[in-house]
mmCIF file of N, CA and C in Angstrom:
data_model
loop_
_atom_site.group_PDB
_atom_site.id
_atom_site.type_symbol
_atom_site.label_atom_id
_atom_site.label_comp_id
_atom_site.label_asym_id
_atom_site.label_seq_id
_atom_site.Cartn_x
_atom_site.Cartn_y
_atom_site.Cartn_z
ATOM 1 N N MET A 1 0.849 -1.175 0.000
ATOM 2 C CA MET A 1 0.000 0.000 0.000
ATOM 3 C C MET A 1 0.894 1.237 0.000
ATOM 4 N N ALA A 2 0.535 2.229 -0.771
ATOM 5 C CA ALA A 2 1.298 3.476 -0.856
ATOM 6 C C ALA A 2 1.062 4.309 0.402
ATOM 7 N N LYS A 3 2.037 5.127 0.745
ATOM 8 C CA LYS A 3 1.973 5.946 1.958
ATOM 9 C C LYS A 3 1.858 7.423 1.606
ATOM 10 N N TYR A 4 1.292 8.186 2.543
ATOM 11 C CA TYR A 4 1.260 9.636 2.392
ATOM 12 C C TYR A 4 1.446 10.279 3.756
ATOM 13 N N VAL A 5 1.882 11.531 3.746
ATOM 14 C CA VAL A 5 1.958 12.336 4.962
ATOM 15 C C VAL A 5 1.112 13.583 4.729
ATOM 16 N N VAL A 6 0.757 14.241 5.824
ATOM 17 C CA VAL A 6 -0.034 15.465 5.741
ATOM 18 C C VAL A 6 0.899 16.649 5.913
ATOM 19 N N ARG A 7 0.804 17.593 4.984
ATOM 20 C CA ARG A 7 1.625 18.800 5.041
ATOM 21 C C ARG A 7 0.714 20.005 4.902
ATOM 22 N N THR A 8 1.162 21.124 5.470
ATOM 23 C CA THR A 8 0.383 22.356 5.338
ATOM 24 C C THR A 8 1.018 23.251 4.298
ATOM 25 N N LYS A 9 0.166 23.994 3.641
ATOM 26 C CA LYS A 9 0.602 25.030 2.714
ATOM 27 C C LYS A 9 -0.191 26.262 3.074
ATOM 28 N N LYS A 10 0.511 27.378 3.194
ATOM 29 C CA LYS A 10 -0.161 28.616 3.560
ATOM 30 C C LYS A 10 -0.540 29.384 2.310
ATOM 31 N N SER A 11 -1.727 29.937 2.340
ATOM 32 C CA SER A 11 -2.160 30.793 1.245
ATOM 33 C C SER A 11 -2.658 32.102 1.851
ATOM 34 N N VAL A 12 -2.401 33.187 1.158
ATOM 35 C CA VAL A 12 -2.847 34.489 1.619
ATOM 36 C C VAL A 12 -4.114 34.845 0.854
ATOM 37 N N MET A 13 -5.191 35.038 1.594
ATOM 38 C CA MET A 13 -6.475 35.410 0.997
ATOM 39 C C MET A 13 -6.865 36.747 1.578
ATOM 40 N N GLY A 14 -6.843 37.760 0.728
ATOM 41 C CA GLY A 14 -7.141 39.105 1.227
ATOM 42 C C GLY A 14 -6.027 39.559 2.140
ATOM 43 N N ASN A 15 -6.366 39.896 3.369
ATOM 44 C CA ASN A 15 -5.347 40.341 4.321
ATOM 45 C C ASN A 15 -5.079 39.309 5.408
ATOM 46 N N ARG A 16 -5.617 38.099 5.245
ATOM 47 C CA ARG A 16 -5.361 37.062 6.259
ATOM 48 C C ARG A 16 -4.712 35.840 5.627
ATOM 49 N N GLU A 17 -3.938 35.175 6.439
ATOM 50 C CA GLU A 17 -3.205 34.000 5.992
ATOM 51 C C GLU A 17 -3.935 32.760 6.487
ATOM 52 N N LYS A 18 -4.093 31.771 5.603
ATOM 53 C CA LYS A 18 -4.799 30.551 5.974
ATOM 54 C C LYS A 18 -3.953 29.358 5.584
ATOM 55 N N GLY A 19 -3.849 28.386 6.473
ATOM 56 C CA GLY A 19 -3.114 27.164 6.178
ATOM 57 C C GLY A 19 -4.071 26.046 5.811
ATOM 58 N N LEU A 20 -3.810 25.380 4.710
ATOM 59 C CA LEU A 20 -4.604 24.231 4.306
ATOM 60 C C LEU A 20 -3.739 22.986 4.401
ATOM 61 N N TYR A 21 -4.369 21.853 4.617
ATOM 62 C CA TYR A 21 -3.654 20.592 4.772
ATOM 63 C C TYR A 21 -3.829 19.745 3.519
ATOM 64 N N TYR A 22 -2.745 19.106 3.110
ATOM 65 C CA TYR A 22 -2.755 18.289 1.900
ATOM 66 C C TYR A 22 -2.094 16.944 2.177
ATOM 67 N N GLY A 23 -2.653 15.902 1.589
ATOM 68 C CA GLY A 23 -2.017 14.595 1.623
ATOM 69 C C GLY A 23 -0.980 14.538 0.512
ATOM 70 N N VAL A 24 0.269 14.235 0.876
ATOM 71 C CA VAL A 24 1.363 14.219 -0.083
ATOM 72 C C VAL A 24 1.989 12.823 -0.094
ATOM 73 N N PRO A 25 2.007 12.157 -1.249
ATOM 74 C CA PRO A 25 2.604 10.813 -1.301
ATOM 75 C C PRO A 25 4.090 10.838 -0.923
ATOM 76 N N VAL A 26 4.532 9.805 -0.233
ATOM 77 C CA VAL A 26 5.944 9.639 0.102
ATOM 78 C C VAL A 26 6.409 8.292 -0.420
ATOM 79 N N GLY A 27 7.635 8.252 -0.839
ATOM 80 C CA GLY A 27 8.202 7.011 -1.367
ATOM 81 C C GLY A 27 8.377 5.974 -0.275
ATOM 82 N N SER A 28 8.250 4.735 -0.659
ATOM 83 C CA SER A 28 8.441 3.662 0.308
ATOM 84 C C SER A 28 9.696 2.862 0.006
ATOM 85 N N GLY A 29 10.383 3.194 -1.069
ATOM 86 C CA GLY A 29 11.606 2.486 -1.417
ATOM 87 C C GLY A 29 11.889 2.631 -2.896
ATOM 88 N N VAL A 30 13.031 2.137 -3.287
ATOM 89 C CA VAL A 30 13.446 2.180 -4.686
ATOM 90 C C VAL A 30 13.699 0.756 -5.147
ATOM 91 N N ILE A 31 13.085 0.393 -6.252
ATOM 92 C CA ILE A 31 13.281 -0.928 -6.838
ATOM 93 C C ILE A 31 14.282 -0.767 -7.965
ATOM 94 N N ASP A 32 15.373 -1.517 -7.917
ATOM 95 C CA ASP A 32 16.401 -1.383 -8.950
ATOM 96 C C ASP A 32 16.260 -2.487 -10.005
ATOM 97 N N LEU A 33 17.098 -2.392 -11.027
ATOM 98 C CA LEU A 33 17.018 -3.339 -12.140
ATOM 99 C C LEU A 33 17.305 -4.768 -11.697
ATOM 100 N N ASP A 34 18.213 -4.955 -10.771
ATOM 101 C CA ASP A 34 18.499 -6.316 -10.292
ATOM 102 C C ASP A 34 17.241 -6.960 -9.686
ATOM 103 N N TYR A 35 16.505 -6.170 -8.911
ATOM 104 C CA TYR A 35 15.278 -6.676 -8.299
ATOM 105 C C TYR A 35 14.232 -6.998 -9.372
ATOM 106 N N ILE A 36 14.059 -6.070 -10.313
ATOM 107 C CA ILE A 36 13.101 -6.291 -11.404
ATOM 108 C C ILE A 36 13.499 -7.527 -12.217
ATOM 109 N N ALA A 37 14.795 -7.664 -12.500
ATOM 110 C CA ALA A 37 15.275 -8.809 -13.286
ATOM 111 C C ALA A 37 15.003 -10.124 -12.557
ATOM 112 N N ALA A 38 15.232 -10.150 -11.258
ATOM 113 C CA ALA A 38 14.968 -11.368 -10.484
ATOM 114 C C ALA A 38 13.476 -11.700 -10.499
ATOM 115 N N GLU A 39 12.650 -10.665 -10.338
ATOM 116 C CA GLU A 39 11.207 -10.882 -10.350
ATOM 117 C C GLU A 39 10.728 -11.299 -11.747
ATOM 118 N N ALA A 40 11.272 -10.677 -12.788
ATOM 119 C CA ALA A 40 10.894 -11.019 -14.162
ATOM 120 C C ALA A 40 11.283 -12.450 -14.498
ATOM 121 N N SER A 41 12.392 -12.913 -13.958
ATOM 122 C CA SER A 41 12.824 -14.286 -14.258
ATOM 123 C C SER A 41 11.861 -15.313 -13.675
ATOM 124 N N VAL A 42 11.171 -14.956 -12.602
ATOM 125 C CA VAL A 42 10.165 -15.851 -12.021
ATOM 126 C C VAL A 42 8.932 -15.902 -12.924
ATOM 127 N N TRP A 43 8.600 -14.782 -13.564
ATOM 128 C CA TRP A 43 7.412 -14.689 -14.402
ATOM 129 C C TRP A 43 7.652 -15.139 -15.837
ATOM 130 N N SER A 44 8.903 -15.342 -16.203
ATOM 131 C CA SER A 44 9.219 -15.705 -17.590
ATOM 132 C C SER A 44 10.261 -16.819 -17.585
ATOM 133 N N SER A 45 10.697 -17.189 -18.764
ATOM 134 C CA SER A 45 11.725 -18.227 -18.874
ATOM 135 C C SER A 45 13.115 -17.614 -18.975
ATOM 136 N N LEU A 46 13.232 -16.304 -18.810
ATOM 137 C CA LEU A 46 14.526 -15.634 -18.945
ATOM 138 C C LEU A 46 15.278 -15.604 -17.623
ATOM 139 N N PRO A 47 16.576 -15.894 -17.658
ATOM 140 C CA PRO A 47 17.378 -15.716 -16.449
ATOM 141 C C PRO A 47 17.591 -14.221 -16.190
ATOM 142 N N PRO A 48 17.830 -13.811 -14.946
ATOM 143 C CA PRO A 48 18.004 -12.397 -14.615
ATOM 144 C C PRO A 48 19.055 -11.695 -15.480
ATOM 145 N N GLU A 49 20.140 -12.381 -15.816
ATOM 146 C CA GLU A 49 21.206 -11.772 -16.627
ATOM 147 C C GLU A 49 20.689 -11.377 -18.008
ATOM 148 N N ASP A 50 19.817 -12.197 -18.581
ATOM 149 C CA ASP A 50 19.253 -11.874 -19.901
ATOM 150 C C ASP A 50 18.299 -10.682 -19.824
ATOM 151 N N VAL A 51 17.535 -10.582 -18.735
ATOM 152 C CA VAL A 51 16.639 -9.439 -18.541
ATOM 153 C C VAL A 51 17.466 -8.163 -18.450
ATOM 154 N N ILE A 52 18.533 -8.188 -17.662
ATOM 155 C CA ILE A 52 19.406 -7.015 -17.498
ATOM 156 C C ILE A 52 20.032 -6.628 -18.831
ATOM 157 N N ALA A 53 20.499 -7.613 -19.582
ATOM 158 C CA ALA A 53 21.101 -7.333 -20.893
ATOM 159 C C ALA A 53 20.073 -6.734 -21.851
ATOM 160 N N ALA A 54 18.869 -7.265 -21.841
ATOM 161 C CA ALA A 54 17.824 -6.759 -22.737
ATOM 162 C C ALA A 54 17.446 -5.324 -22.376
ATOM 163 N N VAL A 55 17.288 -5.034 -21.094
ATOM 164 C CA VAL A 55 16.943 -3.672 -20.670
ATOM 165 C C VAL A 55 18.065 -2.702 -21.041
ATOM 166 N N GLY A 56 19.310 -3.117 -20.847
ATOM 167 C CA GLY A 56 20.449 -2.273 -21.230
ATOM 168 C C GLY A 56 20.465 -1.976 -22.720
ATOM 169 N N THR A 57 20.172 -2.985 -23.514
ATOM 170 C CA THR A 57 20.128 -2.798 -24.967
ATOM 171 C C THR A 57 19.001 -1.859 -25.367
ATOM 172 N N VAL A 58 17.829 -2.027 -24.779
ATOM 173 C CA VAL A 58 16.698 -1.143 -25.075
ATOM 174 C C VAL A 58 17.048 0.288 -24.681
ATOM 175 N N ALA A 59 17.678 0.482 -23.526
ATOM 176 C CA ALA A 59 18.046 1.835 -23.090
ATOM 177 C C ALA A 59 19.025 2.487 -24.066
ATOM 178 N N ARG A 60 20.032 1.742 -24.525
ATOM 179 C CA ARG A 60 20.992 2.294 -25.503
ATOM 180 C C ARG A 60 20.302 2.661 -26.810
ATOM 181 N N LEU A 61 19.422 1.797 -27.283
ATOM 182 C CA LEU A 61 18.712 2.078 -28.529
ATOM 183 C C LEU A 61 17.746 3.252 -28.379
ATOM 184 N N MET A 62 17.129 3.379 -27.219
ATOM 185 C CA MET A 62 16.256 4.526 -26.980
ATOM 186 C C MET A 62 17.058 5.823 -27.031
ATOM 187 N N ARG A 63 18.228 5.855 -26.384
ATOM 188 C CA ARG A 63 19.075 7.057 -26.413
ATOM 189 C C ARG A 63 19.453 7.407 -27.845
ATOM 190 N N LYS A 64 19.805 6.387 -28.633
ATOM 191 C CA LYS A 64 20.185 6.609 -30.034
ATOM 192 C C LYS A 64 19.041 7.256 -30.809
ATOM 193 N N HIS A 65 17.849 6.678 -30.697
ATOM 194 C CA HIS A 65 16.714 7.161 -31.481
ATOM 195 C C HIS A 65 16.184 8.502 -30.974
ATOM 196 N N LEU A 66 16.194 8.726 -29.662
ATOM 197 C CA LEU A 66 15.787 10.029 -29.140
ATOM 198 C C LEU A 66 16.749 11.111 -29.622
ATOM 199 N N ALA A 67 18.045 10.808 -29.666
ATOM 200 C CA ALA A 67 19.038 11.779 -30.157
ATOM 201 C C ALA A 67 18.827 12.103 -31.628
ATOM 202 N N MET A 68 18.243 11.179 -32.377
ATOM 203 C CA MET A 68 17.962 11.405 -33.801
ATOM 204 C C MET A 68 16.641 12.144 -34.014
ATOM 205 N N GLY A 69 15.913 12.413 -32.916
ATOM 206 C CA GLY A 69 14.640 13.122 -33.031
ATOM 207 C C GLY A 69 13.426 12.222 -33.103
ATOM 208 N N ASP A 70 13.628 10.915 -32.977
ATOM 209 C CA ASP A 70 12.505 9.980 -33.011
ATOM 210 C C ASP A 70 11.784 9.952 -31.669
ATOM 211 N N SER A 71 10.519 9.592 -31.687
ATOM 212 C CA SER A 71 9.785 9.225 -30.481
ATOM 213 C C SER A 71 9.912 7.718 -30.348
ATOM 214 N N VAL A 72 9.922 7.228 -29.130
ATOM 215 C CA VAL A 72 10.035 5.792 -28.891
ATOM 216 C C VAL A 72 8.797 5.328 -28.132
ATOM 217 N N THR A 73 8.062 4.401 -28.735
ATOM 218 C CA THR A 73 6.870 3.839 -28.108
ATOM 219 C C THR A 73 7.182 2.424 -27.640
ATOM 220 N N LEU A 74 6.901 2.164 -26.372
ATOM 221 C CA LEU A 74 7.082 0.827 -25.814
ATOM 222 C C LEU A 74 5.712 0.318 -25.369
ATOM 223 N N PRO A 75 5.206 -0.726 -26.041
ATOM 224 C CA PRO A 75 3.894 -1.252 -25.684
ATOM 225 C C PRO A 75 3.832 -1.617 -24.202
ATOM 226 N N GLY A 76 2.744 -1.259 -23.579
ATOM 227 C CA GLY A 76 2.569 -1.540 -22.156
ATOM 228 C C GLY A 76 3.164 -0.470 -21.265
ATOM 229 N N LEU A 77 4.021 0.388 -21.801
ATOM 230 C CA LEU A 77 4.640 1.455 -21.015
ATOM 231 C C LEU A 77 4.145 2.821 -21.456
ATOM 232 N N GLY A 78 4.470 3.201 -22.678
ATOM 233 C CA GLY A 78 4.078 4.517 -23.166
ATOM 234 C C GLY A 78 5.062 5.026 -24.200
ATOM 235 N N ILE A 79 5.093 6.334 -24.344
ATOM 236 C CA ILE A 79 5.909 6.950 -25.382
ATOM 237 C C ILE A 79 6.907 7.919 -24.752
ATOM 238 N N PHE A 80 8.119 7.883 -25.279
ATOM 239 C CA PHE A 80 9.197 8.764 -24.840
ATOM 240 C C PHE A 80 9.514 9.733 -25.968
ATOM 241 N N THR A 81 9.654 11.005 -25.656
ATOM 242 C CA THR A 81 10.012 12.030 -26.623
ATOM 243 C C THR A 81 11.004 12.988 -25.977
ATOM 244 N N VAL A 82 11.615 13.835 -26.780
ATOM 245 C CA VAL A 82 12.502 14.880 -26.267
ATOM 246 C C VAL A 82 11.837 16.219 -26.509
ATOM 247 N N SER A 83 11.797 17.060 -25.485
ATOM 248 C CA SER A 83 11.287 18.418 -25.683
ATOM 249 C C SER A 83 12.486 19.336 -25.882
ATOM 250 N N ALA A 84 12.263 20.402 -26.618
ATOM 251 C CA ALA A 84 13.329 21.368 -26.892
ATOM 252 C C ALA A 84 12.734 22.761 -26.884
ATOM 253 N N SER A 85 13.601 23.740 -26.751
ATOM 254 C CA SER A 85 13.172 25.125 -26.764
ATOM 255 C C SER A 85 14.289 25.972 -27.339
ATOM 256 N N SER A 86 13.961 27.207 -27.672
ATOM 257 C CA SER A 86 14.987 28.133 -28.140
ATOM 258 C C SER A 86 14.660 29.512 -27.622
ATOM 259 N N GLU A 87 15.652 30.371 -27.660
ATOM 260 C CA GLU A 87 15.400 31.763 -27.307
ATOM 261 C C GLU A 87 14.594 32.399 -28.433
ATOM 262 N N GLY A 88 13.904 33.458 -28.124
ATOM 263 C CA GLY A 88 13.118 34.149 -29.139
ATOM 264 C C GLY A 88 14.013 34.886 -30.124
ATOM 265 N N CYS A 89 13.644 34.874 -31.375
ATOM 266 C CA CYS A 89 14.419 35.528 -32.433
ATOM 267 C C CYS A 89 13.514 36.521 -33.166
ATOM 268 N N GLN A 90 14.117 37.572 -33.688
ATOM 269 C CA GLN A 90 13.379 38.593 -34.417
ATOM 270 C C GLN A 90 12.949 38.123 -35.802
ATOM 271 N N THR A 91 13.785 37.267 -36.432
ATOM 272 C CA THR A 91 13.477 36.783 -37.781
ATOM 273 C C THR A 91 13.661 35.273 -37.832
ATOM 274 N N PRO A 92 13.014 34.585 -38.769
ATOM 275 C CA PRO A 92 13.193 33.141 -38.906
ATOM 276 C C PRO A 92 14.654 32.763 -39.170
ATOM 277 N N GLU A 93 15.376 33.589 -39.894
ATOM 278 C CA GLU A 93 16.778 33.290 -40.229
ATOM 279 C C GLU A 93 17.668 33.283 -38.981
ATOM 280 N N GLU A 94 17.314 34.073 -37.983
ATOM 281 C CA GLU A 94 18.098 34.125 -36.742
ATOM 282 C C GLU A 94 17.921 32.865 -35.896
ATOM 283 N N CYS A 95 16.842 32.137 -36.119
ATOM 284 C CA CYS A 95 16.560 30.931 -35.333
ATOM 285 C C CYS A 95 17.347 29.765 -35.926
ATOM 286 N N THR A 96 18.620 29.700 -35.550
ATOM 287 C CA THR A 96 19.543 28.703 -36.086
ATOM 288 C C THR A 96 19.542 27.452 -35.213
ATOM 289 N N PRO A 97 20.072 26.341 -35.735
ATOM 290 C CA PRO A 97 20.138 25.116 -34.924
ATOM 291 C C PRO A 97 20.877 25.304 -33.607
ATOM 292 N N ALA A 98 21.861 26.190 -33.570
ATOM 293 C CA ALA A 98 22.618 26.417 -32.336
ATOM 294 C C ALA A 98 21.753 27.014 -31.229
ATOM 295 N N LYS A 99 20.654 27.635 -31.588
ATOM 296 C CA LYS A 99 19.780 28.261 -30.591
ATOM 297 C C LYS A 99 18.724 27.303 -30.048
ATOM 298 N N VAL A 100 18.561 26.138 -30.666
ATOM 299 C CA VAL A 100 17.585 25.153 -30.197
ATOM 300 C C VAL A 100 18.290 24.226 -29.204
ATOM 301 N N LYS A 101 17.756 24.165 -27.989
ATOM 302 C CA LYS A 101 18.374 23.377 -26.919
ATOM 303 C C LYS A 101 17.407 22.298 -26.429
ATOM 304 N N PRO A 102 17.886 21.051 -26.347
ATOM 305 C CA PRO A 102 17.032 20.009 -25.761
ATOM 306 C C PRO A 102 16.822 20.309 -24.279
ATOM 307 N N MET A 103 15.595 20.112 -23.803
ATOM 308 C CA MET A 103 15.262 20.446 -22.419
ATOM 309 C C MET A 103 15.191 19.208 -21.519
ATOM 310 N N ARG A 104 14.433 18.221 -21.968
ATOM 311 C CA ARG A 104 14.268 17.020 -21.126
ATOM 312 C C ARG A 104 13.680 15.881 -21.949
ATOM 313 N N VAL A 105 13.798 14.688 -21.394
ATOM 314 C CA VAL A 105 13.135 13.526 -21.972
ATOM 315 C C VAL A 105 11.756 13.464 -21.321
ATOM 316 N N CYS A 106 10.730 13.405 -22.143
ATOM 317 C CA CYS A 106 9.347 13.371 -21.657
ATOM 318 C C CYS A 106 8.804 11.947 -21.789
ATOM 319 N N TYR A 107 7.977 11.585 -20.842
ATOM 320 C CA TYR A 107 7.340 10.268 -20.854
ATOM 321 C C TYR A 107 5.843 10.467 -20.710
ATOM 322 N N ARG A 108 5.077 9.830 -21.581
ATOM 323 C CA ARG A 108 3.615 9.843 -21.483
ATOM 324 C C ARG A 108 3.157 8.393 -21.384
ATOM 325 N N ALA A 109 2.603 8.050 -20.242
ATOM 326 C CA ALA A 109 2.151 6.680 -20.018
ATOM 327 C C ALA A 109 0.989 6.353 -20.942
ATOM 328 N N ASN A 110 0.964 5.113 -21.413
ATOM 329 C CA ASN A 110 -0.167 4.696 -22.244
ATOM 330 C C ASN A 110 -1.329 4.311 -21.324
ATOM 331 N N PRO A 111 -2.528 4.119 -21.880
ATOM 332 C CA PRO A 111 -3.694 3.823 -21.039
ATOM 333 C C PRO A 111 -3.494 2.600 -20.145
ATOM 334 N N GLU A 112 -2.809 1.600 -20.665
ATOM 335 C CA GLU A 112 -2.563 0.392 -19.868
ATOM 336 C C GLU A 112 -1.758 0.722 -18.609
ATOM 337 N N MET A 113 -0.728 1.547 -18.744
ATOM 338 C CA MET A 113 0.097 1.924 -17.603
ATOM 339 C C MET A 113 -0.664 2.863 -16.660
ATOM 340 N N ARG A 114 -1.496 3.744 -17.216
ATOM 341 C CA ARG A 114 -2.246 4.690 -16.374
ATOM 342 C C ARG A 114 -3.295 3.994 -15.510
ATOM 343 N N ARG A 115 -3.688 2.793 -15.905
ATOM 344 C CA ARG A 115 -4.684 2.054 -15.102
ATOM 345 C C ARG A 115 -4.209 1.798 -13.680
ATOM 346 N N VAL A 116 -2.903 1.801 -13.472
ATOM 347 C CA VAL A 116 -2.373 1.574 -12.123
ATOM 348 C C VAL A 116 -2.863 2.658 -11.166
ATOM 349 N N LEU A 117 -3.159 3.845 -11.673
ATOM 350 C CA LEU A 117 -3.620 4.931 -10.815
ATOM 351 C C LEU A 117 -4.910 4.573 -10.093
ATOM 352 N N ALA A 118 -5.778 3.831 -10.760
ATOM 353 C CA ALA A 118 -7.047 3.422 -10.146
ATOM 354 C C ALA A 118 -6.834 2.358 -9.070
ATOM 355 N N GLU A 119 -5.692 1.689 -9.098
ATOM 356 C CA GLU A 119 -5.423 0.604 -8.154
ATOM 357 C C GLU A 119 -4.706 1.072 -6.894
ATOM 358 N N ILE A 120 -4.180 2.297 -6.895
ATOM 359 C CA ILE A 120 -3.391 2.767 -5.749
ATOM 360 C C ILE A 120 -4.312 3.099 -4.591
ATOM 361 N N LYS A 121 -4.010 2.550 -3.443
ATOM 362 C CA LYS A 121 -4.707 2.851 -2.195
ATOM 363 C C LYS A 121 -3.662 3.421 -1.240
ATOM 364 N N TYR A 122 -4.037 4.450 -0.500
ATOM 365 C CA TYR A 122 -3.098 5.115 0.398
ATOM 366 C C TYR A 122 -3.428 4.835 1.853
ATOM 367 N N GLU A 123 -2.368 4.824 2.661
ATOM 368 C CA GLU A 123 -2.534 4.820 4.105
ATOM 369 C C GLU A 123 -1.603 5.876 4.669
ATOM 370 N N LYS A 124 -2.033 6.494 5.753
ATOM 371 C CA LYS A 124 -1.296 7.605 6.325
ATOM 372 C C LYS A 124 -0.058 7.113 7.060
ATOM 373 N N ARG A 125 1.043 7.812 6.852
ATOM 374 C CA ARG A 125 2.270 7.532 7.580
ATOM 375 C C ARG A 125 2.407 8.604 8.642
ATOM 376 N N GLU A 126 2.386 8.198 9.895
ATOM 377 C CA GLU A 126 2.450 9.135 11.018
ATOM 378 C C GLU A 126 3.893 9.452 11.367
ATOM 379 N N ARG A 127 4.093 10.596 11.976
ATOM 380 C CA ARG A 127 5.430 10.998 12.428
ATOM 381 C C ARG A 127 5.519 10.853 13.936
ATOM 382 N N HIS A 128 6.656 10.336 14.412
ATOM 383 C CA HIS A 128 6.944 10.278 15.838
ATOM 384 C C HIS A 128 7.409 11.637 16.296
ATOM 385 N N ARG A 129 7.454 11.849 17.604
ATOM 386 C CA ARG A 129 7.948 13.108 18.138
ATOM 387 C C ARG A 129 9.388 13.379 17.709
ATOM 388 N N SER A 130 10.150 12.334 17.450
ATOM 389 C CA SER A 130 11.554 12.504 17.039
ATOM 390 C C SER A 130 11.655 13.025 15.603
ATOM 391 N N GLY A 131 10.518 13.088 14.889
ATOM 392 C CA GLY A 131 10.541 13.543 13.504
ATOM 393 C C GLY A 131 10.688 12.401 12.520
ATOM 394 N N VAL A 132 10.949 11.192 13.033
ATOM 395 C CA VAL A 132 11.089 10.026 12.167
ATOM 396 C C VAL A 132 9.706 9.468 11.897
ATOM 397 N N ALA A 133 9.405 9.220 10.663
ATOM 398 C CA ALA A 133 8.091 8.730 10.277
ATOM 399 C C ALA A 133 7.951 7.251 10.617
ATOM 400 N N ALA A 134 6.743 6.880 10.998
ATOM 401 C CA ALA A 134 6.438 5.482 11.282
ATOM 402 C C ALA A 134 5.095 5.155 10.666
ATOM 403 N N VAL A 135 4.912 3.907 10.278
ATOM 404 C CA VAL A 135 3.669 3.460 9.674
ATOM 405 C C VAL A 135 2.736 3.011 10.767
ATOM 406 N N GLN A 136 1.488 3.443 10.675
ATOM 407 C CA GLN A 136 0.482 3.012 11.657
ATOM 408 C C GLN A 136 0.055 1.613 11.397
#
């Protein structure tokens, strides 16, 4: 089950300040490729080493194709693209390739992956007086 903590955010309305409370998700851990590979080997006929090699190969090929300007679609996951921006120019001729800068790799989950959102259930993670969070 996913965890959340309650945090306050202050907003100024008119001449008075009001604090509202929000549930904010907190991470419960990080799953690495070794863990995924071990779990995938149980669900498939592939040994963990082959899963790791395949993921590494896919990552290298994705970097290659994203650098070429391609979008990469992975069934069951979604689509990866690169966003870019440039400074404003007075004329089209001034907008040269040197002024276009890649900003980030974008990911858009496909409907199959987004379905996980409907499955997430949260439970509150309480804080001890020491400031260390504990699960109820």
